[in-house]
Structures are given as C-alpha cells and as structure tokens.
GROMACS .gro file of C-alpha atoms in nm:
model
  180
    1GLY     CA    1   8.682  11.398   7.641
    2ASP     CA    2   8.842  11.677   7.445
    3SER     CA    3   9.176  11.641   7.270
    4VAL     CA    4   9.479  11.772   7.462
    5PHE     CA    5   9.768  11.919   7.264
    6ALA     CA    6  10.127  12.001   7.361
    7TRP     CA    7  10.168  12.367   7.451
    8ARG     CA    8  10.521  12.383   7.303
    9GLY     CA    9  10.766  12.139   7.156
   10GLY     CA   10  10.968  11.941   7.407
   11ALA     CA   11  11.049  11.606   7.564
   12VAL     CA   12  10.802  11.400   7.766
   13ILE     CA   13  10.978  11.347   8.100
   14PHE     CA   14  10.691  11.183   8.290
   15THR     CA   15  10.370  10.992   8.226
   16GLY     CA   16  10.184  10.825   8.508
   17TYR     CA   17   9.902  10.821   8.759
   18ASN     CA   18   9.836  10.931   9.116
   19LYS     CA   19   9.515  10.949   9.324
   20LEU     CA   20   9.503  11.330   9.325
   21SER     CA   21   9.592  11.420   8.964
   22GLY     CA   22   9.488  11.101   8.785
   23ASN     CA   23   9.667  11.036   8.457
   24MET     CA   24   9.943  11.295   8.406
   25ILE     CA   25  10.196  11.409   8.147
   26ASN     CA   26  10.494  11.638   8.213
   27ILE     CA   27  10.680  11.792   7.919
   28GLU     CA   28  11.016  11.967   7.949
   29HIS     CA   29  11.070  12.263   7.714
   30ALA     CA   30  11.353  12.502   7.629
   31ASP     CA   31  11.441  12.787   7.869
   32ASN     CA   32  11.366  12.574   8.178
   33PHE     CA   33  10.992  12.559   8.108
   34LEU     CA   34  10.781  12.263   8.217
   35SER     CA   35  10.418  12.201   8.122
   36LYS     CA   36  10.190  11.965   8.316
   37TYR     CA   37   9.865  11.806   8.204
   38HIS     CA   38   9.650  11.638   8.475
   39HIS     CA   39   9.318  11.445   8.504
   40LEU     CA   40   9.357  11.286   8.160
   41LYS     CA   41   9.128  11.008   8.048
   42LYS     CA   42   9.398  10.876   7.817
   43ILE     CA   43   9.773  10.934   7.773
   44LEU     CA   44   9.887  10.915   7.410
   45VAL     CA   45  10.263  10.972   7.455
   46LYS     CA   46  10.546  10.789   7.629
   47LYS     CA   47  10.829  10.903   7.853
   48GLY     CA   48  11.127  11.010   7.640
   49GLN     CA   49  10.914  11.094   7.337
   50LEU     CA   50  10.977  11.427   7.162
   51VAL     CA   51  10.660  11.623   7.083
   52SER     CA   52  10.590  11.915   6.853
   53PRO     CA   53  10.385  12.224   6.940
   54GLY     CA   54  10.018  12.140   6.894
   55GLU     CA   55  10.077  11.763   6.881
   56LEU     CA   56   9.798  11.547   7.025
   57ILE     CA   57   9.924  11.406   7.357
   58GLY     CA   58   9.613  11.296   7.545
   59ILE     CA   59   9.239  11.302   7.601
   60ALA     CA   60   9.088  11.514   7.881
   61GLY     CA   61   8.891  11.331   8.148
   62LYS     CA   62   8.808  11.319   8.517
   63ARG     CA   63   9.068  11.076   8.649
   64GLY     CA   64   9.200  11.131   9.001
   65ARG     CA   65   9.032  11.376   9.236
   66ALA     CA   66   8.808  11.562   8.994
   67THR     CA   67   8.437  11.647   8.996
   68GLY     CA   68   8.396  11.667   8.620
   69SER     CA   69   8.586  11.613   8.298
   70HIS     CA   70   8.852  11.883   8.258
   71LEU     CA   71   9.221  11.948   8.200
   72HIS     CA   72   9.438  12.084   8.479
   73PHE     CA   73   9.715  12.263   8.287
   74SER     CA   74  10.021  12.415   8.455
   75ILE     CA   75  10.327  12.600   8.330
   76LEU     CA   76  10.640  12.625   8.540
   77GLN     CA   77  10.970  12.800   8.475
   78ASN     CA   78  11.267  12.724   8.699
   79ASN     CA   79  11.023  12.522   8.918
   80GLN     CA   80  10.805  12.831   8.976
   81HIS     CA   81  10.436  12.816   8.880
   82LEU     CA   82  10.335  13.080   8.625
   83ASP     CA   83   9.997  13.209   8.516
   84PRO     CA   84   9.942  13.002   8.198
   85LEU     CA   85   9.695  13.246   8.037
   86PRO     CA   86   9.949  13.483   7.873
   87TYR     CA   87  10.140  13.183   7.735
   88ILE     CA   88   9.827  13.017   7.603
   89LYS     CA   89   9.726  13.339   7.424
   90LYS     CA   90  10.066  13.351   7.253
   91ALA     CA   91  10.057  12.983   7.156
   92ARG     CA   92   9.977  12.892   6.799
   93ARG     CA   93   9.609  12.809   6.762
   94VAL     CA   94   9.565  12.449   6.653
   95SER     CA   95   9.294  12.409   6.395
   96ALA     CA   96   9.118  12.088   6.304
   97PRO     CA   97   9.281  11.901   6.018
   98GLN     CA   98   9.138  12.002   5.683
   99PRO     CA   99   9.029  11.732   5.442
  100VAL     CA  100   9.285  11.674   5.171
  101GLN     CA  101   9.161  11.717   4.817
  102PRO     CA  102   9.281  11.446   4.582
  103ILE     CA  103   9.520  11.556   4.311
  104LYS     CA  104   9.400  11.465   3.967
  105VAL     CA  105   9.678  11.302   3.771
  106PRO     CA  106   9.615  11.231   3.404
  107ILE     CA  107   9.656  10.868   3.311
  108ASN     CA  108   9.829  10.802   2.981
  109LYS     CA  109   9.833  10.502   2.754
  110ARG     CA  110  10.076  10.418   2.474
  111LEU     CA  111   9.911  10.348   2.141
  112ALA     CA  112  10.040  10.239   1.801
  113ILE     CA  113   9.867  10.411   1.507
  114ARG     CA  114   9.879  10.228   1.174
  115SER     CA  115   9.713  10.302   0.842
  116PHE     CA  116   9.649  10.125   0.514
  117PRO     CA  117   9.809  10.255   0.304
  118MET     CA  118  10.105  10.354   0.521
  119ASP     CA  119  10.281  10.691   0.547
  120GLY     CA  120   9.972  10.894   0.638
  121GLU     CA  121   9.989  11.218   0.833
  122VAL     CA  122   9.843  11.163   1.180
  123TYR     CA  123   9.646  11.435   1.362
  124ILE     CA  124   9.506  11.371   1.708
  125ASP     CA  125   9.261  11.629   1.839
  126GLY     CA  126   9.380  11.858   1.559
  127GLU     CA  127   9.750  11.834   1.653
  128TYR     CA  128  10.002  11.686   1.410
  129ARG     CA  129  10.161  11.373   1.564
  130GLY     CA  130  10.383  11.238   1.284
  131ARG     CA  131  10.330  10.984   1.007
  132THR     CA  132  10.209  10.625   1.017
  133PRO     CA  133  10.324  10.395   1.150
  134SER     CA  134  10.340  10.605   1.466
  135ASP     CA  135  10.352  10.550   1.843
  136VAL     CA  136  10.173  10.808   2.058
  137GLN     CA  137  10.087  10.851   2.421
  138LEU     CA  138   9.733  10.971   2.497
  139THR     CA  139   9.544  11.056   2.815
  140TYR     CA  140   9.239  10.854   2.910
  141GLY     CA  141   8.923  10.987   2.748
  142GLU     CA  142   8.788  11.066   2.403
  143HIS     CA  143   9.011  11.171   2.113
  144PHE     CA  144   8.958  11.243   1.744
  145VAL     CA  145   9.200  11.084   1.499
  146GLU     CA  146   9.265  11.198   1.142
  147VAL     CA  147   9.493  11.018   0.897
  148ASP     CA  148   9.562  11.162   0.553
  149THR     CA  149   9.778  10.988   0.294
  150GLY     CA  150   9.676  11.240   0.029
  151GLY     CA  151   9.601  11.185  -0.340
  152LYS     CA  152   9.417  10.862  -0.404
  153TYR     CA  153   9.266  10.810  -0.056
  154VAL     CA  154   8.991  10.983   0.143
  155ARG     CA  155   9.107  11.141   0.468
  156PHE     CA  156   9.021  10.907   0.758
  157ILE     CA  157   8.842  11.065   1.057
  158GLY     CA  158   8.752  10.857   1.360
  159ARG     CA  159   8.675  10.874   1.731
  160LEU     CA  160   8.894  10.696   1.980
  161TRP     CA  161   8.823  10.620   2.346
  162ILE     CA  162   9.122  10.549   2.570
  163ASP     CA  163   9.078  10.372   2.905
  164GLN     CA  164   9.203  10.065   3.091
  165ASN     CA  165   9.000   9.839   2.858
  166SER     CA  166   9.111   9.985   2.525
  167GLY     CA  167   9.376   9.812   2.316
  168HIS     CA  168   9.721   9.935   2.221
  169LEU     CA  169   9.671   9.942   1.844
  170TYR     CA  170   9.458  10.175   1.634
  171VAL     CA  171   9.424  10.102   1.263
  172ALA     CA  172   9.292  10.356   1.013
  173ASP     CA  173   9.174  10.177   0.699
  174LEU     CA  174   9.155  10.447   0.432
  175THR     CA  175   8.929  10.411   0.131
  176GLN     CA  176   9.021  10.510  -0.221
  177THR     CA  177   8.889  10.836  -0.356
  178PRO     CA  178   8.601  10.770  -0.601
  179ASN     CA  179   8.691  10.798  -0.973
  180GLN     CA  180   9.058  10.717  -0.917
   0.00000   0.00000   0.00000
C-alpha cells in the first residue's frame, strides 16, 4: 500500500479497528479540525502521539469493508464533514526524501619534521612552515617537503604521503654541498 501522511500537525486521539472502516486513525488539529484516515493496512502511530504535517502515520490498504486498496480520508470542523479537496490543495506537498550527500571532511595528521643538520627552513607544498625541528599538521594525501639550512648543505626536496599508515616523524637528511 501507499504511504499515508498527516494532513496537518496535531494529536492522535484514536487508533483502532472496526468492521466497516478497518484500521483507523483520528487526529485532532487546531481550530476544531479533525482528520480521519480509514481502511489502513498498517497504523504507524499511537493514541496520544503528536504528529507533524506530512509525517508518515500509516500504510493504505483494504481493511474493513473495502473492495480495493485505498484511503478513506475525511476532514471535519466542529463535527461537520467538509469537502477535503480545497484543504488538500492547500496542504504542503510532501516529497520523497532526497539522498543525503556525504560531507567531505579533511583528515589531518600531526607530524614532526627534523633535519640533519638542524635549524633548516621548512616549506611544505611551497608554504613556509617554520624551522626544524618543527611540528606540523597536514591533511591526508601527497605533499612536497623542502628543507634548506643554507650554505654548506644542498636543499632537501622530498615527497611525503600522509595517511593512516604513515608515521609521525619525517627526517630530512641533507647532504653537504660539493667542494665545501
């Protein structure tokens, strides 16, 4: 059967069964309105429960005296039956839930950068990040590391991959400049 939704917000004042209407739900609303839902295959709310407009309350069926699966829907105000069509047209259309797209959150990892000799300028992905020894926080993925102590040592350039398996220490071992 099709899903049955609450016409307006309100309080469930009756759920039950009789031979004529089958499974039924009655919901009391503001301004002395009452909505009734009959011939349900399944009732998904309980007496006393508060429901929101468009909330799933039951599954349509053919319980009671019915020739086929359908919903008998009634609106009353001050115990007088009203034509439900104008009210249904004004009701908020309930659309199927849209799939939720996951939010991508960058994962970071703390890393200690050391160099031999010490006191080298550290650049990660071209951005200056202090001098060694240095602690940095990097997102998972590939990074390029440069360490420059100047003068007697060749600038160190290396690739670094950060993930759940990578360590927490990166050591740049600089070599002396030839002819020094």
